[in-house]
Each structure stands twice: as C-alpha cells, then as structure tokens.
Coordinates of C-alpha atoms and ligand atoms in Angstrom, one line a residue:
M1 CA -68.5 37.9 63.2
T2 CA -65.4 38.0 65.8
A3 CA -66.0 39.3 68.8
L4 CA -63.1 42.3 69.7
T5 CA -62.3 43.7 73.3
L6 CA -59.1 46.3 74.5
S7 CA -57.4 44.7 76.7
T8 CA -54.7 45.4 79.1
A9 CA -54.0 42.2 80.1
A10 CA -49.7 41.3 79.7
A11 CA -49.3 39.4 76.8
A12 CA -47.0 36.0 78.5
G13 CA -50.0 34.9 80.6
L14 CA -53.0 35.7 78.4
R15 CA -54.9 32.2 77.7
A16 CA -55.0 32.1 73.6
D17 CA -55.1 29.6 71.0
A18 CA -52.2 33.0 69.3
I19 CA -49.9 35.5 70.3
V20 CA -50.3 37.3 67.3
I21 CA -47.1 40.0 66.4
G22 CA -45.1 42.0 63.3
V23 CA -42.2 42.3 62.1
A24 CA -40.4 44.1 59.8
K25 CA -38.3 44.3 57.1
G26 CA -34.3 45.4 58.6
A27 CA -32.0 46.5 56.8
K28 CA -30.2 42.6 58.0
G29 CA -33.1 40.4 57.8
P30 CA -36.3 40.2 60.0
V31 CA -36.9 42.6 63.3
P32 CA -40.0 41.9 66.0
A33 CA -41.7 45.1 65.8
P34 CA -43.0 46.9 68.9
G35 CA -45.6 45.0 71.6
A36 CA -43.0 42.2 70.8
E37 CA -41.1 42.6 73.7
A38 CA -42.7 39.9 75.9
V39 CA -42.7 37.1 72.7
D40 CA -38.8 37.9 72.5
K41 CA -38.0 37.9 76.2
A42 CA -39.3 34.7 76.1
Y43 CA -37.3 33.4 73.5
D44 CA -34.0 34.7 75.8
G45 CA -33.7 37.8 73.2
R46 CA -33.7 35.2 70.3
L47 CA -36.4 36.2 68.1
A48 CA -35.0 37.5 65.4
G49 CA -33.2 34.8 64.9
V50 CA -36.0 32.6 65.5
L51 CA -37.8 34.5 62.6
E52 CA -34.6 34.9 60.4
T53 CA -33.8 30.6 60.8
L54 CA -37.3 29.7 59.9
G55 CA -37.7 32.3 56.3
A56 CA -39.1 34.6 57.5
S57 CA -39.1 38.6 55.7
G58 CA -40.9 41.0 57.7
A59 CA -42.2 41.4 53.8
E60 CA -46.2 42.1 53.6
G61 CA -48.5 40.0 53.3
E62 CA -45.8 37.0 55.5
V63 CA -47.6 34.9 58.0
T64 CA -44.2 32.8 59.9
K65 CA -45.9 30.4 62.5
L66 CA -43.6 29.6 65.9
P67 CA -44.2 27.8 68.4
A68 CA -44.8 29.6 72.0
P69 CA -41.5 29.0 74.4
A70 CA -42.5 27.7 78.0
G71 CA -42.8 31.5 79.2
L72 CA -46.3 31.8 77.4
K73 CA -49.3 31.3 78.0
A74 CA -50.6 30.8 74.6
P75 CA -49.0 27.7 72.5
L76 CA -48.8 29.6 69.3
V77 CA -47.3 32.6 67.9
V78 CA -48.4 34.1 64.3
A79 CA -46.0 36.6 63.1
V80 CA -47.3 38.9 60.7
G81 CA -45.0 40.8 57.9
L82 CA -45.2 44.5 58.4
G83 CA -43.2 45.7 55.4
A84 CA -40.0 48.3 55.2
E85 CA -39.4 49.6 59.0
P86 CA -40.5 53.1 59.7
E87 CA -38.3 55.9 59.0
K88 CA -36.7 57.2 62.7
D89 CA -39.7 58.6 65.0
S90 CA -42.7 58.0 62.8
S91 CA -44.5 54.8 62.6
F92 CA -46.1 51.9 61.1
A93 CA -49.0 54.0 58.3
P94 CA -52.2 53.4 59.5
E95 CA -53.0 50.9 56.5
T96 CA -50.0 48.3 56.5
L97 CA -51.5 47.7 60.2
R98 CA -54.7 46.8 58.7
K99 CA -54.1 45.1 56.2
A100 CA -51.1 42.8 58.7
A101 CA -54.0 42.2 61.2
G102 CA -56.2 40.7 58.6
V103 CA -53.7 39.1 57.1
A104 CA -53.3 37.1 60.2
A105 CA -56.7 37.9 61.3
R106 CA -57.7 35.1 58.0
A107 CA -54.3 32.3 59.3
L108 CA -56.2 31.8 62.1
T109 CA -59.7 30.7 61.2
G110 CA -60.9 28.2 63.4
A111 CA -59.4 29.5 66.0
K112 CA -61.1 30.5 69.3
K113 CA -59.6 33.3 70.1
A114 CA -56.1 34.9 70.0
A115 CA -54.4 38.1 71.0
F116 CA -52.5 40.5 68.9
V117 CA -49.7 42.7 70.3
L118 CA -49.4 45.0 67.0
P119 CA -47.3 48.3 67.0
L120 CA -50.2 51.3 68.2
G121 CA -49.5 54.5 68.3
D122 CA -52.4 56.5 68.8
A123 CA -56.9 55.5 69.0
G124 CA -56.4 55.7 65.1
D125 CA -54.5 52.7 65.5
V126 CA -56.4 51.2 67.1
G127 CA -59.2 51.0 64.9
A128 CA -57.4 50.5 61.7
V129 CA -56.4 46.7 64.3
A130 CA -59.5 45.9 65.0
E131 CA -61.3 47.3 61.2
G132 CA -58.5 44.8 60.1
V133 CA -59.4 42.1 62.3
L134 CA -62.8 42.5 61.2
L135 CA -62.9 42.3 57.7
G136 CA -59.8 39.6 57.0
A137 CA -62.1 36.9 59.4
Y138 CA -64.7 37.7 57.1
S139 CA -65.8 34.0 55.5
F140 CA -68.9 34.1 53.1
D141 CA -70.4 29.7 53.9
T142 CA -74.0 30.6 54.2
Y143 CA -74.6 28.0 51.7
K144 CA -72.1 25.7 52.4
E145 CA -73.5 22.4 54.5
N146 CA -70.3 22.7 57.5
N147 CA -70.8 26.1 58.2
A148 CA -71.3 27.1 61.8
S149 CA -75.1 26.2 61.7
G150 CA -75.3 24.0 59.2
A151 CA -75.5 19.8 59.7
K152 CA -71.5 19.5 59.7
A153 CA -71.0 22.1 62.2
R154 CA -68.2 20.4 64.1
N155 CA -66.0 19.7 60.7
G156 CA -66.5 23.5 59.5
K157 CA -63.8 25.8 60.1
G158 CA -65.2 29.1 61.4
P159 CA -64.1 32.9 61.3
L160 CA -61.7 34.0 64.2
A161 CA -64.5 33.7 67.0
E162 CA -62.4 36.2 69.4
A163 CA -59.1 38.6 69.4
A164 CA -58.2 40.9 72.2
L165 CA -56.2 44.3 71.0
L166 CA -52.8 44.7 73.5
G167 CA -51.8 47.8 74.5
G168 CA -54.3 50.0 73.6
K169 CA -55.8 51.9 76.5
P170 CA -59.7 50.3 77.0
R171 CA -60.8 53.6 79.7
D172 CA -60.2 56.1 77.0
A173 CA -62.8 57.4 75.1
A174 CA -61.0 58.7 72.0
Y175 CA -59.9 54.9 71.5
K176 CA -63.4 53.5 72.8
A177 CA -64.7 55.0 70.1
A178 CA -62.1 54.1 67.7
L179 CA -62.8 50.6 68.6
A180 CA -67.1 50.9 68.2
R181 CA -66.7 53.2 65.2
A182 CA -64.3 50.4 63.8
T183 CA -66.8 47.4 64.8
A184 CA -69.4 49.8 63.9
V185 CA -68.2 50.3 59.9
A186 CA -66.7 47.1 59.9
E187 CA -70.2 44.9 60.8
E188 CA -72.5 46.6 57.4
L189 CA -69.5 46.5 55.7
N190 CA -69.5 42.8 56.0
R191 CA -73.1 42.4 55.3
A192 CA -72.8 44.4 52.3
R193 CA -70.2 41.0 51.4
D194 CA -72.8 39.2 52.7
L195 CA -75.6 40.8 49.8
I196 CA -73.0 41.1 47.0
N197 CA -71.9 37.4 47.7
M198 CA -75.8 36.1 47.6
P199 CA -76.2 34.1 44.8
P200 CA -78.8 35.6 42.2
N201 CA -81.6 32.8 42.7
D202 CA -81.8 33.8 46.6
L203 CA -81.3 37.9 46.2
N204 CA -83.6 39.9 43.6
P205 CA -84.7 43.2 44.1
E206 CA -87.8 42.8 46.6
V207 CA -85.4 40.5 48.7
F208 CA -83.1 43.2 48.8
A209 CA -86.0 45.2 49.7
S210 CA -87.3 43.6 52.4
I211 CA -83.5 43.3 53.7
V212 CA -83.2 47.1 53.6
Q213 CA -86.8 47.7 55.4
A214 CA -85.7 45.0 58.1
A215 CA -82.5 47.2 59.1
G216 CA -84.4 50.3 58.6
K217 CA -86.6 48.7 60.9
E218 CA -84.3 48.2 63.7
H219 CA -81.8 51.2 63.3
G220 CA -84.9 53.7 62.7
L221 CA -84.0 55.0 59.7
K222 CA -87.1 55.5 57.4
V223 CA -87.6 53.1 53.9
Q224 CA -89.4 54.0 50.8
V225 CA -90.8 51.6 48.5
L226 CA -91.5 52.3 45.6
D227 CA -92.9 48.9 42.9
V228 CA -93.3 48.3 40.3
K229 CA -96.7 49.6 39.8
A230 CA -95.2 52.9 41.6
L231 CA -92.4 53.2 39.3
E232 CA -95.0 53.5 36.5
K233 CA -97.2 55.8 38.5
G234 CA -94.3 58.3 38.5
G235 CA -92.3 57.9 35.0
Y236 CA -89.3 55.5 36.5
G237 CA -88.2 54.2 32.5
G238 CA -85.5 54.4 32.7
I239 CA -85.6 51.8 36.2
L240 CA -88.6 50.0 34.5
G241 CA -86.5 49.1 31.2
V242 CA -83.8 47.9 32.9
G243 CA -86.5 45.5 34.2
A244 CA -89.1 44.5 31.8
G245 CA -87.3 41.9 30.8
S246 CA -86.4 40.0 34.4
A247 CA -89.7 38.6 36.2
S248 CA -88.4 39.4 38.7
G249 CA -89.5 43.2 38.9
P250 CA -87.4 45.9 39.6
R251 CA -87.8 48.4 42.7
L252 CA -86.3 51.5 43.8
V253 CA -85.3 52.2 47.8
K254 CA -85.2 55.4 49.4
L255 CA -83.2 55.3 53.3
S256 CA -82.6 58.2 55.0
Y257 CA -81.2 58.7 58.2
T258 CA -82.1 62.0 59.8
S259 CA -79.7 63.7 62.8
S260 CA -81.6 67.0 64.9
K261 CA -78.2 68.5 64.1
A262 CA -77.5 68.2 61.2
Q263 CA -76.3 71.3 59.2
K264 CA -76.1 68.9 55.4
H265 CA -77.9 66.8 53.8
L266 CA -75.7 64.0 52.0
A267 CA -77.4 62.2 48.9
L268 CA -76.2 58.1 48.0
V269 CA -77.0 56.4 45.1
G270 CA -76.2 53.1 44.9
K271 CA -76.3 50.5 41.1
G272 CA -78.2 47.1 42.1
I273 CA -78.1 44.9 39.4
T274 CA -78.9 42.0 41.6
Y275 CA -78.1 40.0 38.1
D276 CA -76.4 41.7 34.8
S277 CA -76.6 38.9 32.1
G278 CA -76.5 42.0 29.7
G279 CA -80.1 41.7 28.5
I280 CA -80.8 40.8 24.7
S281 CA -77.1 42.5 23.7
L282 CA -76.8 39.0 25.8
K283 CA -72.8 38.8 27.4
P284 CA -70.8 35.8 26.8
A285 CA -70.3 33.2 28.8
G286 CA -67.1 34.0 30.9
H287 CA -68.4 37.9 31.1
N288 CA -71.6 36.8 33.0
E289 CA -70.3 34.2 35.8
T290 CA -69.8 37.2 38.5
M291 CA -72.4 39.4 37.7
K292 CA -74.3 38.3 41.1
C293 CA -72.2 41.5 42.0
D294 CA -73.6 44.4 39.8
M295 CA -75.2 45.5 43.0
S296 CA -72.0 46.3 44.5
G297 CA -73.3 49.4 44.7
A298 CA -75.9 49.5 45.9
A299 CA -75.1 47.3 48.8
A300 CA -72.6 49.7 49.9
V301 CA -74.9 52.7 50.1
F302 CA -76.8 50.1 52.2
A303 CA -74.0 50.3 54.4
A304 CA -73.5 53.0 54.2
V305 CA -76.3 54.4 55.6
V306 CA -76.6 52.4 58.1
S307 CA -73.0 52.6 59.5
A308 CA -73.6 56.4 59.5
A309 CA -76.9 55.7 62.1
R310 CA -75.4 53.5 64.2
L311 CA -72.8 56.5 64.6
G312 CA -74.7 59.2 65.3
L313 CA -73.1 61.1 62.4
E314 CA -74.3 64.9 62.3
V315 CA -75.8 64.3 59.0
N316 CA -78.1 63.7 56.8
V317 CA -77.7 60.9 54.5
T318 CA -80.3 59.7 52.2
G319 CA -79.2 56.2 49.6
W320 CA -81.4 55.5 46.7
L321 CA -80.9 52.0 45.6
A322 CA -81.7 51.3 42.1
L323 CA -82.8 47.5 42.0
A324 CA -83.5 45.9 38.8
E325 CA -82.4 42.4 37.4
N326 CA -81.4 42.3 34.3
M327 CA -82.8 39.8 32.7
P328 CA -83.5 38.9 27.8
S329 CA -86.9 37.9 27.4
G330 CA -90.1 38.4 25.2
S331 CA -90.8 41.4 28.0
A332 CA -87.5 42.9 27.4
T333 CA -86.5 46.0 26.9
R334 CA -84.8 45.9 23.0
P335 CA -81.6 47.4 21.6
G336 CA -83.3 49.9 19.2
D337 CA -85.8 50.7 22.0
V338 CA -86.7 54.4 23.5
L339 CA -87.1 54.6 27.3
R340 CA -88.8 58.1 28.4
M341 CA -86.6 58.1 31.5
Y342 CA -87.7 59.8 35.1
S343 CA -86.6 63.5 34.2
G344 CA -88.3 64.0 31.1
K345 CA -84.9 63.1 28.5
T346 CA -85.6 60.6 26.3
V347 CA -82.0 57.3 26.0
E348 CA -82.2 54.9 23.2
V349 CA -81.3 51.7 24.0
L350 CA -78.5 50.8 21.8
N351 CA -77.1 48.3 23.8
T352 CA -78.2 47.1 26.5
D353 CA -76.2 45.7 28.6
A354 CA -75.4 49.1 29.5
E355 CA -77.6 49.3 31.9
G356 CA -76.6 50.5 35.5
R357 CA -76.5 53.9 34.6
L358 CA -80.1 53.8 32.9
V359 CA -80.9 53.2 36.0
L360 CA -78.0 55.0 37.9
A361 CA -79.6 58.4 35.8
D362 CA -84.0 58.5 37.1
A363 CA -82.2 57.6 41.2
L364 CA -80.5 60.4 40.3
W365 CA -83.1 62.4 39.0
A366 CA -84.8 61.3 42.3
A367 CA -81.9 62.3 44.6
S368 CA -81.8 65.3 42.8
A369 CA -85.0 66.9 43.8
E370 CA -83.9 66.8 47.3
K371 CA -81.3 69.4 47.1
P372 CA -78.8 67.8 48.8
D373 CA -75.4 69.2 49.9
A374 CA -74.1 66.7 47.5
I375 CA -74.5 63.3 45.9
V376 CA -72.1 60.6 45.1
D377 CA -73.4 57.4 43.3
V378 CA -70.6 54.1 43.7
A379 CA -71.9 52.2 40.6
T380 CA -69.9 48.4 39.1
L381 CA -69.9 50.6 35.4
T382 CA -67.4 49.9 32.5
G383 CA -65.2 47.1 32.1
A384 CA -63.2 50.0 30.7
M385 CA -62.4 51.0 34.0
M386 CA -61.0 48.0 35.3
L387 CA -59.1 48.3 31.7
A388 CA -57.6 51.5 32.8
L389 CA -57.7 50.8 36.7
G390 CA -57.0 47.6 36.9
S391 CA -59.0 45.7 39.4
R392 CA -58.2 47.2 43.0
T393 CA -58.7 51.0 42.1
F394 CA -61.6 52.7 41.8
G395 CA -62.3 56.0 39.1
I396 CA -63.5 59.0 39.8
M397 CA -65.4 61.4 38.2
S398 CA -67.4 64.5 39.0
N399 CA -67.8 67.9 38.0
D400 CA -66.4 69.6 40.4
D401 CA -62.8 69.4 40.8
A402 CA -62.3 70.0 44.4
F403 CA -65.2 67.6 45.9
R404 CA -63.3 64.9 42.7
T405 CA -60.1 65.9 45.1
A406 CA -62.0 65.7 48.5
V407 CA -63.1 62.7 47.4
H408 CA -60.3 61.4 46.7
E409 CA -58.4 62.5 50.7
A410 CA -61.2 61.0 51.9
A411 CA -61.1 56.9 49.8
E412 CA -57.2 57.4 49.9
E413 CA -57.3 57.7 54.1
V414 CA -59.3 55.2 54.7
G415 CA -57.1 52.5 52.2
E416 CA -58.8 52.5 49.8
P417 CA -57.0 53.0 46.4
A418 CA -58.5 55.3 43.8
W419 CA -57.6 57.6 41.9
P420 CA -58.9 60.5 39.5
M421 CA -61.1 60.0 36.2
P422 CA -61.3 63.7 33.6
L423 CA -65.3 63.9 32.5
P424 CA -63.7 65.4 28.8
E425 CA -66.3 67.3 26.9
H426 CA -65.5 65.8 23.4
L427 CA -67.0 62.2 24.0
R428 CA -70.2 63.4 24.6
K429 CA -71.3 63.5 21.5
G430 CA -70.6 60.5 20.3
M431 CA -74.0 60.0 23.0
D432 CA -75.7 61.4 20.4
S433 CA -79.1 60.2 18.9
P434 CA -80.6 60.9 15.4
T435 CA -84.3 60.1 17.1
A436 CA -84.1 60.4 21.4
D437 CA -82.3 63.3 23.6
I438 CA -79.2 61.0 23.9
A439 CA -78.3 57.3 23.2
N440 CA -77.2 54.6 26.6
M441 CA -73.6 54.3 23.8
G442 CA -71.1 56.7 23.0
E443 CA -67.3 55.5 21.7
R444 CA -65.7 52.9 23.4
M445 CA -63.3 55.0 24.0
G446 CA -62.5 55.7 27.4
G447 CA -66.0 53.4 27.6
G448 CA -65.5 54.4 31.7
L449 CA -65.3 58.4 30.8
V450 CA -68.6 58.4 28.4
A451 CA -71.0 56.8 31.0
G452 CA -69.5 59.2 33.5
L453 CA -71.1 61.5 31.3
F454 CA -74.1 60.2 30.7
L455 CA -74.5 60.3 33.8
R456 CA -74.2 63.8 34.7
E457 CA -76.7 64.5 31.9
F458 CA -79.4 63.3 34.8
V459 CA -78.1 65.6 37.9
G460 CA -79.6 68.5 39.0
E461 CA -78.8 71.6 37.7
G462 CA -76.4 73.0 40.0
I463 CA -75.4 70.1 42.4
T464 CA -72.0 69.0 43.7
W465 CA -72.4 65.2 42.2
A466 CA -69.2 62.9 42.5
H467 CA -69.6 59.6 40.4
L468 CA -67.1 56.5 41.8
D469 CA -67.1 53.1 39.0
I470 CA -65.8 50.6 41.5
A471 CA -66.1 47.8 38.7
G472 CA -62.5 46.5 39.4
P473 CA -62.5 46.9 43.1
A474 CA -66.3 45.5 43.8
F475 CA -65.7 41.8 43.1
N476 CA -62.4 40.4 44.1
D477 CA -61.7 37.1 41.4
G478 CA -58.9 35.9 43.1
G479 CA -57.4 35.1 46.1
P480 CA -57.5 37.2 49.8
F481 CA -55.4 39.3 49.9
G482 CA -54.6 41.9 53.3
Y483 CA -58.3 42.5 54.6
T484 CA -59.9 42.0 51.2
P485 CA -61.0 38.4 50.7
K486 CA -62.1 36.3 47.5
G487 CA -65.8 37.4 46.2
G488 CA -67.5 40.5 47.5
T489 CA -65.0 43.6 48.9
G490 CA -67.2 45.7 50.0
S491 CA -65.3 48.6 47.8
A492 CA -66.2 51.7 49.2
V493 CA -68.1 52.0 51.8
R494 CA -65.1 52.9 54.2
T495 CA -65.1 56.3 52.0
L496 CA -69.1 56.2 51.7
V497 CA -68.7 56.5 55.1
R498 CA -65.4 58.9 55.8
L499 CA -67.3 61.1 53.3
A500 CA -71.0 61.5 55.3
E501 CA -68.4 62.5 58.8
L502 CA -66.6 64.9 56.6
V503 CA -69.4 66.6 55.4
G504 CA -71.7 66.0 58.9
A505 CA -68.0 68.7 59.8
G506 CA -68.6 71.3 57.0
D507 CA -65.5 70.5 55.3
L508 CA -67.2 69.4 52.4
G509 CA -70.2 69.6 50.3
Ligands
LIG1 N1 -71.7 45.5 34.9 C1 -71.5 46.5 33.3 C2 -70.3 46.3 33.5 C3 -68.4 45.2 35.1 C4 -68.0 44.3 33.8 C5 -68.4 45.2 36.1 C6 -67.1 43.9 34.6 C7 -67.6 44.7 36.7 C8 -67.3 43.7 35.6 C9 -71.6 46.5 32.5 O1 -73.7 46.9 33.0 C10 -71.8 46.4 31.5 O2 -72.1 45.3 31.4 N2 -71.5 47.3 30.7 C11 -70.4 48.2 29.6 C12 -71.0 48.8 29.0 C13 -71.1 48.8 27.4 C14 -72.2 47.6 26.4 C15 -71.5 49.9 27.2 C16 -69.1 47.8 30.0 O3 -68.7 47.5 30.0 O4 -68.7 46.5 28.7
LIG2 MN1 -74.1 45.5 31.8
LIG3 ZN1 -73.9 45.9 34.9

C-alpha cells in the first residue's frame, strides 16, 4: 500500500514525480484551490489561465496534467477537480477532498512519489485526504503476471508508492491521530477488497476462516471457528443447509475484540457466501459472474473488528462471519426442504437462492445470546435493494427508528451513501408457510424489506438491531470513481468503524 507522510516541506523544492493541487469550479472558470499558491507562483501567477487553456473546469473527478515550470523540482503538476467553490467562510467538505485525493492517486499509478497540496483546514481534512489516497491508489493485481512481485514485475505499473501530504501539522497530536486512524482503517478496508476480489476457487469458507485466524493472532483477537462437525453439534441448520451442496463445508467464525475500558458491546454479523450460484434454484448466466462478491458483508465485519483493535477503541466488538458456499449438487438443500434453525424455528426453503438470510439467521441468533447493546448485520442480500437504491447506496433497516437514524448519520459522516428503508408489517404474512414456522421467501415486491423482516425474526428479544443491505455498493461493475475502484469496494467498513467509535463513546446503543 502507498506509504503516507505528513510533511512541512515547501512544495516548490520537494523532489517528487508530481505535485497534486486542487482546482475548484469558479463562476468564471477554474480557480486554483488554497494550497496551490507556490505552484501558481512558479507559473508567474498564470495557473488559472493555463488550466483554462487546457480545458480544465474544476469539475469533480476531473484530472488535468501540466508540465511543471522551472521553479518546481517536480516535473509534473496534477490538478484535480474539487467541484463548486465553497461558500464564503466555509471550506471544502471532507468527502470532496477524499474523492479528489482518490482520483489523483489513481491518476498517478506507476509513480514513485507525489506531494499533495490540497486545501487542508483541520486534522479531519488530513484524515480524509489520507483515506482518499490510500483507498484510491488500491489495485488488485494478485493474479496478474506483471504484478509487483510477479515474473514481469518491471513492466507492471504498481500503485503510487509514496505520498507526502503538505500543509498539515506533523507534530500536532490531532493530525498524527487522524493519519494513524486513516491508515489503519484504509489498510483493513483494502484487505477486505482483496478478499472480495479473490476468485471463489481460492477463497472458500475454510480458507476465509484461516485468514481470520491469522489476523486474529497478529492483532491479539480471539477467534473461534465452528466447523461442520461443531455446527452439526450446535444445531446451526441455516448455515449447514446453505453449505450442504458444496464440496467446501461452511464455517461460523467468531472474532472478538475486547477492551479493558469497555462499557458497551457491539456485535457485527456478516453474510459470507464465498460464491452464490443460487443453489438448486440456480442463477441464470449473466447473474452469477460476480457472485464471488457475496461475502462482502463478512469481509466488512472482519475489517471493522480488526480496525477497532488497531485503533484501541474502548468498546467490545464481536464479529460473526457466516461462511458458506451456495452450490447445487446431490447433497444440496432443495426448494421444499425444511431447515431447523439454530434458534429452534423451522424454515421452509422455497428458493435456495435466498440463502443469505438463512446463514444470517443462525449468526444473528448466536450473536443475540451474548446480549450485546446492539447488533448490526451487513449483507449483499437482495437484488431488490439494488433496484430500489441503485448501485452506490446501501439500505438501512432496523427494529429501532432512533438507531436506524444514528446508523444513517454515521454513514453520512464517513462518506458512505446510505438510505433508511422501512420494515412494513403487512409484508410478514407473505412468508407464512403451511409446513414450517416461516418460509425464506415472500412477496416479490419490496423484496429487500421482506428479507429484512425475515432477519428480524432471528434477533433476540429486546436487542437493538440494524440491517445493512449492501447488494448495490459492495461490488463496482463499472469503471472506478472517486476513491472507489472497480471490483470489491469495501462498502460499510467505514460506517461500522464509526459506529464502534460512537457506541464506545456512549453516544449510541
Ligand atoms: N446474493 C444475492 C443478492 C445479490 C444480487 C447481491 C445481485 C449482489 C448483486 C442473494 O443471495 C439473492 O440471490 N437474492 C435473491 C432473493 C430472492 C430469491 C428472494 C434476489 O435478490 O433475487
Ligand atoms: Mn442468492
Ligand atoms: Zn447471496
């Protein structure tokens, strides 16, 4: 990953491959943002005009590359668009800086060192730029011949190796803390992306569990893995039922971070389907090519718990990863089968492609037994949520209106688009089963909400719970944007970390 430093060096004298400046969209054309003064001076004060000549407008996402004038040591200036100029007496929003830093970092793929002189107001802005750089520079090339460690390494264009952030205060505790927080969270988030991008022939439930075990050792976390035998003994009918068709058996992984100063306990539950073929209710071609992403919820929970540990948050955080591969075979669960779940409830499986709710149900019930102050589950649960909210926004459902609002505010604060969704009571009866206590499918309309209502049945009495359906934003099928790469995005990681901080501070749950 890109190495980050806070530097007091002057932009003009810095030896680097490039200097990154911000450019805003002014009423009459591009306006160099605060921080770019030294660069402007090197252009004899003509930077705005040069940018305009090159067709720059300052729009968000825009990258303009300029040859540097003689006064600068670096040979290249990269001007990144920041969008509209802020109102008088206010500054650029952290998310604007995060996105711009990400765009610039990606534009510098292959470069060794870049200096960033973006408009930094406070320590929070430094954290945002740091996150943007580290997340935007990400690339997944493990399986490419010409990756950094591969046979053709010299031909490979690795991510930006080093970034110096200018204009911050390297000796100020708040700035140092912001940089450290951004680094820890971005590293874990990028690791979650790696897991999501890993092909499903290499990442099965067993391998995922062993990766969690190794990380647990590294960071002093307690990891308990329930294998098939233990799941059978415990009566985890949901997880076993979904994993029944696969040659790679399912696992339930419990990952615990405890702080001696904790007053509160947050439980996080992640859907970890390492590949979702649909099972006997097989998905048609065109709907299964990216279904390796169906463990994005578990990857997000994993990253959030490790982040909490690295940040030393004063809260207990338990992650529950419900891992299974959903495959058709002679041993697979059939539509019509009834599963006896860990909670004791029975479920008639009408569609084996509605498997996420089955594994989550067991994990939610297991999490509930510890009576945490709140449970948040994260899952690529329904195509219906994508239809409702598009591919960049996740849906939030909850059994507690105030908690749902708090989760939404946390998401907004960290720059993750999210939206509250209801759990309409009338949709529950669509899941009535003539045979079992409940069916795993209901009305087609409002399918994302139906799934939320199903999960609610497996949350322990009186426990505050929220459900994040990240089916849309978990995996980016399109081109990269802002600090979001193609492929696995790490959706929900930053929201979960923020929630853990808030719960720890006693502001929530
Ligand atoms: N993993 C899918 C949901 C999904 C779809 C995630 C597209 C990401 C992108 C989930 O297991 C699923 O198949 N859901 C079904 C439920 C239905 C059968 C009730 C769906 O949404 O179609
Ligand atoms: Mn499915
Ligand atoms: Zn699925």
